[in-house]
mmCIF file of C-alpha atoms in Angstrom:
data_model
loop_
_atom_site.group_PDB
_atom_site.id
_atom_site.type_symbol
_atom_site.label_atom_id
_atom_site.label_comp_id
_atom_site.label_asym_id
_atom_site.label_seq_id
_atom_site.Cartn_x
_atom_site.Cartn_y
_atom_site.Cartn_z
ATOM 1 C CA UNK Y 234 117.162 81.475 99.524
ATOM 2 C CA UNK Y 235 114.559 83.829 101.356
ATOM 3 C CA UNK Y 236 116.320 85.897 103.464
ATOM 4 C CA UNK Y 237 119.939 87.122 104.222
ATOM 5 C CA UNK Y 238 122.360 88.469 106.370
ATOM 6 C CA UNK Y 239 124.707 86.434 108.691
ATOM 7 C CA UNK Y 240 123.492 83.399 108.086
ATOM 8 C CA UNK Y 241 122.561 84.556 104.373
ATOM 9 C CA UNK Y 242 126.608 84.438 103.754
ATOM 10 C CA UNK Y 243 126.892 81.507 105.923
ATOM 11 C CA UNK Y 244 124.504 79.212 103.630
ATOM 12 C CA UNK Y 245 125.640 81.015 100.545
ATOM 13 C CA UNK Y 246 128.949 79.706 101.188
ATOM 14 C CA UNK Y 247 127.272 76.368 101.978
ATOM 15 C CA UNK Y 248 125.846 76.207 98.574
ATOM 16 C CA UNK Y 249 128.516 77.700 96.611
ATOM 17 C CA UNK Y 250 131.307 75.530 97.853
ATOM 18 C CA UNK Y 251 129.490 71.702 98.655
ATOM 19 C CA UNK Y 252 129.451 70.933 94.623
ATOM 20 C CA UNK Y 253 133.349 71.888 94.675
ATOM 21 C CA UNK Y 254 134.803 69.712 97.013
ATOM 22 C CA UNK Y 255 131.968 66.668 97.589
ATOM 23 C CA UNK Y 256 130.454 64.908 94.382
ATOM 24 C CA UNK Y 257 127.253 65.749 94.474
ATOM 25 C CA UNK Y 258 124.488 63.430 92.939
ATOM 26 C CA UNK Y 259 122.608 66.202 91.651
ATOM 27 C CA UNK Y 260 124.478 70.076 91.408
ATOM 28 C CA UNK Y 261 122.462 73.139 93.417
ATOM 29 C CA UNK Y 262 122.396 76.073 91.002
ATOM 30 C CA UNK Y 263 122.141 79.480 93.027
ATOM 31 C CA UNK Y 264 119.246 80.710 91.366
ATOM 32 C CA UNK Y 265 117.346 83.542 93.401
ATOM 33 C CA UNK Y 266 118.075 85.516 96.716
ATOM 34 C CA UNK Y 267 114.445 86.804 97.903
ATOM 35 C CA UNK Y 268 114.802 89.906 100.964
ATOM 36 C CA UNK Y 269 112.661 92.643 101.790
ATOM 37 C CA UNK Y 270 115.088 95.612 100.684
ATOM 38 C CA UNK Y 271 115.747 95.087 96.410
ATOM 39 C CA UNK Y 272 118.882 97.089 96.996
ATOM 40 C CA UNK Y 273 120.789 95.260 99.935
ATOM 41 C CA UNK Y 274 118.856 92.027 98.608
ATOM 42 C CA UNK Y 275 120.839 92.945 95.044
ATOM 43 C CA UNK Y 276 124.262 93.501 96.762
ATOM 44 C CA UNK Y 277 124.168 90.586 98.499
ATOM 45 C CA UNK Y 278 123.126 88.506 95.574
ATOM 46 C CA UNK Y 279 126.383 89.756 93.848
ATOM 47 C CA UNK Y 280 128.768 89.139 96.915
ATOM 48 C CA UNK Y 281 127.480 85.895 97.081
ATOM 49 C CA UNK Y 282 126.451 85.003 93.673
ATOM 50 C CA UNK Y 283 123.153 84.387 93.590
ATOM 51 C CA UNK Y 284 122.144 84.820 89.550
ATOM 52 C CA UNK Y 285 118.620 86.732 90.163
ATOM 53 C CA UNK Y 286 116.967 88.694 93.251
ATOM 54 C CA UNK Y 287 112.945 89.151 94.268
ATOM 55 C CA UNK Y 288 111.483 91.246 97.460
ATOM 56 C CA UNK Y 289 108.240 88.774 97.394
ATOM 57 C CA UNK Y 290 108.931 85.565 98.869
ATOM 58 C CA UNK Y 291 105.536 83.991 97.880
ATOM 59 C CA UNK Y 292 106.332 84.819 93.923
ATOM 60 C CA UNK Y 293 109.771 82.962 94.171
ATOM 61 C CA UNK Y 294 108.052 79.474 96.052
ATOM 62 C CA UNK Y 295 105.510 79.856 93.360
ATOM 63 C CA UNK Y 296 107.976 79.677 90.468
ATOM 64 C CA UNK Y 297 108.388 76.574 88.316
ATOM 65 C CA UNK Y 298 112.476 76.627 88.044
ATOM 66 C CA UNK Y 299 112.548 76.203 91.752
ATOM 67 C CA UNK Y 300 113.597 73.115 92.987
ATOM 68 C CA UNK Y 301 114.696 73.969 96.664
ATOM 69 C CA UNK Y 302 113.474 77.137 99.316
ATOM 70 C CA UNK Y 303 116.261 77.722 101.869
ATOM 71 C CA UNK Y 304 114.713 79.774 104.524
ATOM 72 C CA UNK Y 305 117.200 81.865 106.501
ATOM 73 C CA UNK Y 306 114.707 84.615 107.970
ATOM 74 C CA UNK Y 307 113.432 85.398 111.481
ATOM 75 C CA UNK Y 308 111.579 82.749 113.245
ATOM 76 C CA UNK Y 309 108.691 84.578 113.125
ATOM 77 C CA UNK Y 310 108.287 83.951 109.473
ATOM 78 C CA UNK Y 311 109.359 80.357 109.168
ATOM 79 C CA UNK Y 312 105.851 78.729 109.716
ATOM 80 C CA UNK Y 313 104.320 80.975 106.876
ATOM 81 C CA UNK Y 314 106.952 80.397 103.990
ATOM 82 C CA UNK Y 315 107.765 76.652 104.983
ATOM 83 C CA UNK Y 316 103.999 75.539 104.397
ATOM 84 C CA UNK Y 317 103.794 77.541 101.493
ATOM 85 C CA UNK Y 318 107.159 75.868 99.809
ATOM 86 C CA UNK Y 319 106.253 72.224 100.553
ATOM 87 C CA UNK Y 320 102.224 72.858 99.433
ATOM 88 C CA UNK Y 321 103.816 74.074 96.363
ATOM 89 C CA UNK Y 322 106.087 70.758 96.096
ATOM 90 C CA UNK Y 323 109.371 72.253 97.088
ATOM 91 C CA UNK Y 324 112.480 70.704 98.984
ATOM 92 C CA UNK Y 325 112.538 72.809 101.937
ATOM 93 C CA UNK Y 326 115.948 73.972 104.005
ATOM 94 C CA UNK Y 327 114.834 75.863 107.161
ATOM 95 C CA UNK Y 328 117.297 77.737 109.999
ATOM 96 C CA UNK Y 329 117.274 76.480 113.558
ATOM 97 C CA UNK Y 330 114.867 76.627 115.516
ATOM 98 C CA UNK Y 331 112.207 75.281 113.498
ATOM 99 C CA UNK Y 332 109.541 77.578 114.586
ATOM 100 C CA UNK Y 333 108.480 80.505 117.280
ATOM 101 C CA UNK Y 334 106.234 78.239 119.016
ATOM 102 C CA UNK Y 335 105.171 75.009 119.586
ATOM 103 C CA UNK Y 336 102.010 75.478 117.483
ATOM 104 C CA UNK Y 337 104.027 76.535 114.674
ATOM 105 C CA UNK Y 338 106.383 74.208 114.541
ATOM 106 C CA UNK Y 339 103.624 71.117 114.806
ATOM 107 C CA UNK Y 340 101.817 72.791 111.519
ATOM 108 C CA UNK Y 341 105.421 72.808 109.922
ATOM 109 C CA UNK Y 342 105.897 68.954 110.750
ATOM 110 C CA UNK Y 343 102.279 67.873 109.697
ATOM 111 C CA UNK Y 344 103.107 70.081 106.201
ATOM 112 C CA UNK Y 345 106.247 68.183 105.988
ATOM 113 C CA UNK Y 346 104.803 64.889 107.103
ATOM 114 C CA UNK Y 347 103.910 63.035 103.368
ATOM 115 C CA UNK Y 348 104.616 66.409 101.232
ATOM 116 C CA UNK Y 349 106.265 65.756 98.010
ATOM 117 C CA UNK Y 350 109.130 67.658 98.992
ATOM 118 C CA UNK Y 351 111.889 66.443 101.138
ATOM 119 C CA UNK Y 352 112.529 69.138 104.347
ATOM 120 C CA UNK Y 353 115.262 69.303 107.096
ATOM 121 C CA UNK Y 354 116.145 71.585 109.697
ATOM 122 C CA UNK Y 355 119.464 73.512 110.145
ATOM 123 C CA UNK Y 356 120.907 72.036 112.949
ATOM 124 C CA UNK Y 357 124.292 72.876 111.666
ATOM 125 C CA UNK Y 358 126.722 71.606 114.629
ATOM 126 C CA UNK Y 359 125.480 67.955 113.827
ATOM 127 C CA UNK Y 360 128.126 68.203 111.046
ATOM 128 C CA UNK Y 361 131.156 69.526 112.664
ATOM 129 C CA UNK Y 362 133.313 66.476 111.911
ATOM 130 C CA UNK Y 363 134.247 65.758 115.703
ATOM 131 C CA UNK Y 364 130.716 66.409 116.429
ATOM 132 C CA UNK Y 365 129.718 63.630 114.349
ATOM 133 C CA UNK Y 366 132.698 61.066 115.511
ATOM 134 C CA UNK Y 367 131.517 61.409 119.299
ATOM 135 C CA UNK Y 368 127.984 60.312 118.171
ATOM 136 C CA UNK Y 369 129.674 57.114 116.131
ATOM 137 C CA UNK Y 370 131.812 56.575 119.353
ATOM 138 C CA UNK Y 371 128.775 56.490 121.833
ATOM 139 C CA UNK Y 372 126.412 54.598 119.402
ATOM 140 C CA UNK Y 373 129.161 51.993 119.069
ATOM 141 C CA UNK Y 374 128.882 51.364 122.672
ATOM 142 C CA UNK Y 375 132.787 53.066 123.766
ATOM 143 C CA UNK Y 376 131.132 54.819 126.473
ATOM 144 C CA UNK Y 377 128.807 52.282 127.752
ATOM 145 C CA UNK Y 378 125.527 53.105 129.299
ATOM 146 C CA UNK Y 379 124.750 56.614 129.149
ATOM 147 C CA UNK Y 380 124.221 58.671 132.471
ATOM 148 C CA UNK Y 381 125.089 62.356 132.423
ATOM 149 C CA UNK Y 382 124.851 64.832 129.957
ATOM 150 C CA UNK Y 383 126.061 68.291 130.292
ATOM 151 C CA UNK Y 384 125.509 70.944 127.532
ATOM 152 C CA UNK Y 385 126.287 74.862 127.680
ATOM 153 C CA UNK Y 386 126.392 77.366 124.930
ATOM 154 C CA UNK Y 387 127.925 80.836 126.486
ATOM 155 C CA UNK Y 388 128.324 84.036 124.454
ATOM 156 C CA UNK Y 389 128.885 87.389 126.029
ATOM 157 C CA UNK Y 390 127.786 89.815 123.161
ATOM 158 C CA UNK Y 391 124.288 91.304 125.185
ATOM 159 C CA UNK Y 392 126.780 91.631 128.431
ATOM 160 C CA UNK Y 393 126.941 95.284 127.434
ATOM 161 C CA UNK Y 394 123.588 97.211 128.669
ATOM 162 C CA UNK Y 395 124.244 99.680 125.404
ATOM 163 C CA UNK Y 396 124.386 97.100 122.999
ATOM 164 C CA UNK Y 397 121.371 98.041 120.675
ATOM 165 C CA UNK Y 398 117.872 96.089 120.887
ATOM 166 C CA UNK Y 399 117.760 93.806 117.550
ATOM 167 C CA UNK Y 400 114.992 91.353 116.476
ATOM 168 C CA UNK Y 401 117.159 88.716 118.370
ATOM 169 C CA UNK Y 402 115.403 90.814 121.935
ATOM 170 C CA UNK Y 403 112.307 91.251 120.612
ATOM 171 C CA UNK Y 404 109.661 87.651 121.299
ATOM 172 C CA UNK Y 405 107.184 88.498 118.301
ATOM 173 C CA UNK Y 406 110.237 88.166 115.959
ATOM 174 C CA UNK Y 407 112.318 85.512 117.764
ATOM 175 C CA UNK Y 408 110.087 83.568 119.994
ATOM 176 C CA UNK Y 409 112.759 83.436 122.570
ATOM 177 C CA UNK Y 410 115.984 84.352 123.328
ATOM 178 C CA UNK Y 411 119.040 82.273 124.622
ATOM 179 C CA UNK Y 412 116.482 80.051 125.006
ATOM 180 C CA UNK Y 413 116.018 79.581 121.480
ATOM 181 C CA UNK Y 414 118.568 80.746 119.980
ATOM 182 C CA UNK Y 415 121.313 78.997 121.423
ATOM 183 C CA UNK Y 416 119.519 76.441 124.099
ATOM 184 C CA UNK Y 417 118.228 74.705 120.521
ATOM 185 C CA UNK Y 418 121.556 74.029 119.381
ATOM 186 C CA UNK Y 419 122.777 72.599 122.724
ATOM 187 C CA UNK Y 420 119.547 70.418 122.771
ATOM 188 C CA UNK Y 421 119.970 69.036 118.927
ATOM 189 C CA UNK Y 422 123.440 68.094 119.903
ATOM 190 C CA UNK Y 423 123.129 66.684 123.133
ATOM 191 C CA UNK Y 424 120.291 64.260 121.811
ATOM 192 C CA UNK Y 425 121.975 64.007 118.312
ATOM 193 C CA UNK Y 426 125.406 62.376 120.256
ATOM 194 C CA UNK Y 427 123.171 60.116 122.470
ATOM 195 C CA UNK Y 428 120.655 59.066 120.207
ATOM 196 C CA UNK Y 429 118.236 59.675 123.240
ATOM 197 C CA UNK Y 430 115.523 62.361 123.234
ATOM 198 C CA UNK Y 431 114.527 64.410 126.232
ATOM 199 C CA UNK Y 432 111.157 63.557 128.051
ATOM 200 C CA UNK Y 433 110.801 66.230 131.090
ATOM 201 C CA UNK Y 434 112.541 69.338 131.873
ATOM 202 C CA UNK Y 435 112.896 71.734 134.606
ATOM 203 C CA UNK Y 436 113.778 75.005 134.327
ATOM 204 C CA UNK Y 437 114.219 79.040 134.470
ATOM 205 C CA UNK Y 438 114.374 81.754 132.474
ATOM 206 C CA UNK Y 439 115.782 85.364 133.008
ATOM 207 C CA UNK Y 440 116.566 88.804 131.732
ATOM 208 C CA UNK Y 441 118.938 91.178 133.033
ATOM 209 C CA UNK Y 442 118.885 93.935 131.043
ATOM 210 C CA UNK Y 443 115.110 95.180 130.610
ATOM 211 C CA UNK Y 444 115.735 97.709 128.045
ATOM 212 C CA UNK Y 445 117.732 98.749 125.547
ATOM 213 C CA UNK Y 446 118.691 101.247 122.897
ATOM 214 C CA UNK Y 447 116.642 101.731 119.808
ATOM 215 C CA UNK Y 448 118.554 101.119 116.324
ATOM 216 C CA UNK Y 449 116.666 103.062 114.173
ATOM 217 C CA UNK Y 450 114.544 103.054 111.100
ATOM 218 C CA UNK Y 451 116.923 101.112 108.986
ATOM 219 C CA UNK Y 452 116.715 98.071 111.945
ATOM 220 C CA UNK Y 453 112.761 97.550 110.849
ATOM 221 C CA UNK Y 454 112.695 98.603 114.389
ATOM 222 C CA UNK Y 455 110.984 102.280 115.908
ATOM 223 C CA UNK Y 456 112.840 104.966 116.660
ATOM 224 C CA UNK Y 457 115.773 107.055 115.038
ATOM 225 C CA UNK Y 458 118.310 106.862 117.317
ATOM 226 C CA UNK Y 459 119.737 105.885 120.659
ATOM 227 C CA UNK Y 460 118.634 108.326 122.615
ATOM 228 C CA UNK Y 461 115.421 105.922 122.114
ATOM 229 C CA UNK Y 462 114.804 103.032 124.650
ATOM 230 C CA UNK Y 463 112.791 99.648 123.739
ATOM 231 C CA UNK Y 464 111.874 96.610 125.951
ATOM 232 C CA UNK Y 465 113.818 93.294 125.874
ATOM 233 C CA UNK Y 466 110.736 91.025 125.521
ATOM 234 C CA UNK Y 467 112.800 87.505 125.363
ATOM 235 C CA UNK Y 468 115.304 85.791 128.107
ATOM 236 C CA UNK Y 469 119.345 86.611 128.249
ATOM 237 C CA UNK Y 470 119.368 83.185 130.561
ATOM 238 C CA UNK Y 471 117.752 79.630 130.436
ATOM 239 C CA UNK Y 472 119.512 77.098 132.661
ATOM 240 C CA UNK Y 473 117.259 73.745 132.736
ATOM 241 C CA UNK Y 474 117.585 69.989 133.988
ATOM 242 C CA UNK Y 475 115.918 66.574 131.816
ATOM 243 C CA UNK Y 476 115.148 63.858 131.915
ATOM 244 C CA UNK Y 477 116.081 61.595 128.952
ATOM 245 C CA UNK Y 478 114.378 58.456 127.368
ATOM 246 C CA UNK Y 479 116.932 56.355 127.579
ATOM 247 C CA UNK Y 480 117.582 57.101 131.546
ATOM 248 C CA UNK Y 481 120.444 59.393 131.309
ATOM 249 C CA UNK Y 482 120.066 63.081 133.029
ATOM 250 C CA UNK Y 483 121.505 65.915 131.650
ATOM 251 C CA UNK Y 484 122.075 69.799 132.266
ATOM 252 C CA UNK Y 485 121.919 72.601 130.041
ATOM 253 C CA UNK Y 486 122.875 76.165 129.845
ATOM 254 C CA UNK Y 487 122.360 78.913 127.521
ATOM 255 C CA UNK Y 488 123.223 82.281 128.017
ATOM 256 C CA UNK Y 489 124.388 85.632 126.096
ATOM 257 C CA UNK Y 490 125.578 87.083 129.281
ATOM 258 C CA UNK Y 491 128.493 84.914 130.337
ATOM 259 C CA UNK Y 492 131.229 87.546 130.026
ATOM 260 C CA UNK Y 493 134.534 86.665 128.324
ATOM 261 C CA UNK Y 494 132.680 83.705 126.425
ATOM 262 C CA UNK Y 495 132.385 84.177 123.043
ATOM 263 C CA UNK Y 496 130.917 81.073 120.884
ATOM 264 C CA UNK Y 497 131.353 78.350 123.513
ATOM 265 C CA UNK Y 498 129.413 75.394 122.483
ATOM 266 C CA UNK Y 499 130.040 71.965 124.951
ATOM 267 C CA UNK Y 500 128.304 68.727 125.147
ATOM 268 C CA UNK Y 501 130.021 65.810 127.805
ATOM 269 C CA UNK Y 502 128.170 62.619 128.042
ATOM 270 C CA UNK Y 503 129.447 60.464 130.512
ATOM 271 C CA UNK Y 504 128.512 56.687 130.629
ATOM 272 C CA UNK Y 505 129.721 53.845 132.686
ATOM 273 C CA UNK Y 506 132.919 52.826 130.919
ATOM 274 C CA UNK Y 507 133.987 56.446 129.300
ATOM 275 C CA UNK Y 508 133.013 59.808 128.220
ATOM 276 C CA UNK Y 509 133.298 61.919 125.142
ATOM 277 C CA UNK Y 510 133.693 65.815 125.227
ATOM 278 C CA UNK Y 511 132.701 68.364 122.495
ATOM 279 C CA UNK Y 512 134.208 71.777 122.708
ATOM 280 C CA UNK Y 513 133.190 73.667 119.387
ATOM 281 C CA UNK Y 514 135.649 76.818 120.027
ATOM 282 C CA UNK Y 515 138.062 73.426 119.904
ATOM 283 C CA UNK Y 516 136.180 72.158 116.372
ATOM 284 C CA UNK Y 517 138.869 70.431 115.178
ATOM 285 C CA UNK Y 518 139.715 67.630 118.512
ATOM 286 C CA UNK Y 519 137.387 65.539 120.584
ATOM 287 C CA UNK Y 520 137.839 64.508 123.861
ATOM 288 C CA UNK Y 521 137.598 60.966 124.681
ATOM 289 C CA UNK Y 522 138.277 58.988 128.033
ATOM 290 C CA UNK Y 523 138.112 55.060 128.443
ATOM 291 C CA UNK Y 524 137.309 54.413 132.295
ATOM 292 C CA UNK Y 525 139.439 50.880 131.068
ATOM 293 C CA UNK Y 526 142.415 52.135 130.483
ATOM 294 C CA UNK Y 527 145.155 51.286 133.262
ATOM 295 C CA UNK Y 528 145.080 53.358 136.331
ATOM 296 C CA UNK Y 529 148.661 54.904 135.065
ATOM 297 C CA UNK Y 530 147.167 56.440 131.598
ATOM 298 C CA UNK Y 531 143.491 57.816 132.964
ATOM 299 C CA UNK Y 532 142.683 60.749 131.919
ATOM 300 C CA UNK Y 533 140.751 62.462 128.810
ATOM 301 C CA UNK Y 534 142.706 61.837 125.507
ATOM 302 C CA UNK Y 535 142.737 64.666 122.888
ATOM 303 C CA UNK Y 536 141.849 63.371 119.188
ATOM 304 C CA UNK Y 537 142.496 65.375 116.129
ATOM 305 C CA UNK Y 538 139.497 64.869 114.179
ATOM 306 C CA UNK Y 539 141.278 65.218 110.626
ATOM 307 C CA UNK Y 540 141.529 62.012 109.473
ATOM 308 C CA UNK Y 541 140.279 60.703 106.090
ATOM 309 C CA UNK Y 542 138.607 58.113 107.824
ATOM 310 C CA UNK Y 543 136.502 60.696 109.863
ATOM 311 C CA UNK Y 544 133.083 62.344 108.846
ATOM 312 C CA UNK Y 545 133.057 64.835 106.387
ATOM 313 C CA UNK Y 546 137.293 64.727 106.165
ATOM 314 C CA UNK Y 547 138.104 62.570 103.179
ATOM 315 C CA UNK Y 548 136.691 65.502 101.094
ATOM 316 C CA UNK Y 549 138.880 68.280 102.676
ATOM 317 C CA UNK Y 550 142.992 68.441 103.498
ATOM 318 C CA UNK Y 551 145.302 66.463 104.562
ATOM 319 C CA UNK Y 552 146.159 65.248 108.429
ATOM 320 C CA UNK Y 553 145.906 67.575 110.547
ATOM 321 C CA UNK Y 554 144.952 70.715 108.648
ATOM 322 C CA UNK Y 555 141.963 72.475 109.921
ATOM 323 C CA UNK Y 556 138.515 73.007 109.229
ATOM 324 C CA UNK Y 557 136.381 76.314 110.482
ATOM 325 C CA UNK Y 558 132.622 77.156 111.204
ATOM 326 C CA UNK Y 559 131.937 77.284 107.446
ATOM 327 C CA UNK Y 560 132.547 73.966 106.749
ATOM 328 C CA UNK Y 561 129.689 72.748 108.213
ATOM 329 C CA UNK Y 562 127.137 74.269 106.298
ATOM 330 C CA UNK Y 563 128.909 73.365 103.651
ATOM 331 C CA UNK Y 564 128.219 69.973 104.732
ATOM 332 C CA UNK Y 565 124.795 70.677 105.297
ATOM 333 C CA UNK Y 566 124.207 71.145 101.748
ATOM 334 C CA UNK Y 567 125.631 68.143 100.845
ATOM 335 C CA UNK Y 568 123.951 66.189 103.385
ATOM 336 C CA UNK Y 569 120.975 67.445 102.427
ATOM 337 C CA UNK Y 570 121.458 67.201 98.621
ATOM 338 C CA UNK Y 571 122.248 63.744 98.557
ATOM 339 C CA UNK Y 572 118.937 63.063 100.597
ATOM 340 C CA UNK Y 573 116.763 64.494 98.013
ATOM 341 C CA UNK Y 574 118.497 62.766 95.053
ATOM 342 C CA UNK Y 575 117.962 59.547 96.945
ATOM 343 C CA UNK Y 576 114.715 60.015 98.027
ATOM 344 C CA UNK Y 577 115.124 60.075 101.018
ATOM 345 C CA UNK Y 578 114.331 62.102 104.388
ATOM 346 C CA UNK Y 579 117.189 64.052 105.510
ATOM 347 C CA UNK Y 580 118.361 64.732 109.083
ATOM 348 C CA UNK Y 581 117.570 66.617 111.155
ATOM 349 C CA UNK Y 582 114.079 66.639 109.668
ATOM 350 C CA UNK Y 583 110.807 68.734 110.848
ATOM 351 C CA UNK Y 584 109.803 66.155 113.180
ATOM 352 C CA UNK Y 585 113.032 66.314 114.838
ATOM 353 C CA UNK Y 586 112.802 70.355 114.884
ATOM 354 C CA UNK Y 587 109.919 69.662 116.438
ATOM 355 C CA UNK Y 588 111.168 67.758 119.236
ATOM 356 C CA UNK Y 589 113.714 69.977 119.848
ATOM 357 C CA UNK Y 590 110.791 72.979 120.024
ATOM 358 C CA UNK Y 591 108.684 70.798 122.561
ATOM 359 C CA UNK Y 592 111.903 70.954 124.674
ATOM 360 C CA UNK Y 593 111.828 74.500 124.577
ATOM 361 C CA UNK Y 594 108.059 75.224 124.975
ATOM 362 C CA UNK Y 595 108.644 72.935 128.192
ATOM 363 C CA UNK Y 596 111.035 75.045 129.276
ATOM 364 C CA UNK Y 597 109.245 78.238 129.109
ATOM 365 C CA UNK Y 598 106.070 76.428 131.322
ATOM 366 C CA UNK Y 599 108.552 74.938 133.596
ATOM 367 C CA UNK Y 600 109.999 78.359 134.126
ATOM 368 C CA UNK Y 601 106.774 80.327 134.282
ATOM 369 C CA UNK Y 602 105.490 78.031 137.153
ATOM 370 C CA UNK Y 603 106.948 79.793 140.377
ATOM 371 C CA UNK Y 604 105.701 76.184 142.213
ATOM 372 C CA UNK Y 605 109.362 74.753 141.293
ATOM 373 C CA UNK Y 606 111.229 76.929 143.321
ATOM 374 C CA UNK Y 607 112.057 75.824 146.688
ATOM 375 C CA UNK Y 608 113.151 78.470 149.351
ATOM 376 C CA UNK Y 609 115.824 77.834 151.339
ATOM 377 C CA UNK Y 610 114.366 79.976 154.263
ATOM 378 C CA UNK Y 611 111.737 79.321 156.746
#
């Protein structure tokens, strides 16, 4: 795994658990944590058990006892080490979203297109159990023809103007902000429960706080302290319409400024004989309404997603017991593992990263032409 941090631990735990509760065709060993730093790169490696640790990430993809490259750095590094991996006839694992730009992220699906190597995309909502049931339930038809689709993702945590200026603010690290960083997820989901992908968009793009505080030399970024100011070079808004291919329009929000929000994740898709409603800060239900039901029992039905027969359950608790964040990279890993031991091309791969970054690229033009406003005043 090159790179760590938060979601270092959060695929660490993905690795280190999948073998223990799914039977795995082929068992991940946790070989090698690669960072920049050998002494925080060590530490981690022993809180998370990884056996061995390296500071150059092009020594590890070069090693023979390396099957897989799980890439959990900055965007602005994913094109680089991806290529690299699969050239050298690695399985490649690579965060969400794929790349910082469209150009980027089209060199990472040609490397990926034919490479010997098998490589997917961290779109890690896909396997949140009731996630996964809404897409069965509209792909079986329960909603009827798709129409509407309405996706937000609202966290508060830039709300404050003191909160300090990570790599997350700064475009030459992240390639966007909301945008990217939580608009992607919102788009993989909304066209992963449809099955449709999005054509055209319309859109805009803001920031509302222009600077902020400086963390200090430890950060990677300038500056010692916070006395120091930097510029926010990425958006703390994107709010966009589409088009999709299948007919249905949709709406989409991303923000880190909606204040008392905190991880709030929803996709509705509405079609003409129900709807289904995801809710992740409500993982565990899905909402479901059947425009058939008698005119005395309307109304959206809550389902507990912790059945057996669900995805991802059998392997877990019994009824009714919950699952958390976690468990979905855990099912990453062994979506992803059983893939490559059958041969086949996981999901979501490159080319469906890359999708998701042509969304986002048409975003950004959409919002940079000031033609698509129209004034309300004379």
């Amino acid at each position: 795994m090159i790179g760590h941090g938060f979601m270092g631990a959060a695929h660490s735990q993905g690795w280190r658990v999948a073998p223990r509760f799914f039977d795995l065709s082929a068992q991940p060993e946790m070989t090698l944590l690669v960072g920049r730093d050998a002494a925080r790169t060590e530490a981690a490696a022993r809180k998370w058990g990884w056996e061995q640790t390296e500071t150059d990430w092009r020594a590890a993809v070069a090693r023979d006892d390396i099957d897989v490259v799980d890439i959990v750095t900055p965007g602005a590094s994913h094109a680089e080490i991806a290529v690299a991996a699969l050239e050298a006839g690695k399985h490649v694992l690579c965060e969400k979203p794929l790349a910082n730009t469209l150009d980027e992220a089209e060199a990472m699906a040609a490397a990926a297109d034919g490479a010997a190597g098998k490589a997917m995309v961290g779109f890690t909502y896909r396997r949140v159990p009731a996630a996964s049931f809404a897409r069965d339930l509209v792909q079986s038809g329960a909603i009827g023809e798709i129409r509407q689709v309405r996706a937000v993702y609202l966290q508060d945590w830039l709300v404050d103007p003191e909160a300090p200026l990570t790599w997350r603010l700064q475009k030459d690290a992240a390639g966007s902000g909301a945008l990217g960083d939580l608009g992607a997820h919102a788009v993989d989901l909304a066209q992963f429960i449809t099955g449709q992908k999005i054509t055209a968009v319309s859109g805009t793009l803001n920031t509302f706080v222009h600077e902020r505080p400086l963390l200090g030399e430890a950060s990677g970024l300038a500056g010692t302290g916070t006395e120091e100011r930097g510029p926010v070079t990425v958006d703390d808004l994107a709010l966009f319409h589409s088009r999709f291919d299948g007919g249905a329009i949709g709406s989409f929000e991303a923000t880190r400024m909606s204040t008392g929000r905190k991880n709030a994740l929803r996709v509705e898709v509405a079609g003409s004989l129900g709807a289904v409603s995801f809710d992740l800060e409500k993982m565990n239900s899905l909402g479901f309404y059947d425009a058939g039901a008698p005119a005395t029992r309307l109304g959206f039905t809550d389902i507990m997603v912790t059945e057996p027969e669900h995805p991802y359950m059998s392997a877990w608790w019994p009824t009714g017991h919950m699952l958390g964040y976690e468990h979905g990279f855990t099912h990453q890993v062994r979506d992803f593992v059983e893939a490559i031991a059958e041969g086949r091309q996981p999901e979501p791969s490159f080319a469906d990263g890359l999708q998701v970054q042509k969304v986002l690229s048409g975003v950004e033009r959409s919002a940079a032409n000031e033609s698509t406003w129209t004034k309300t005043e004379s």
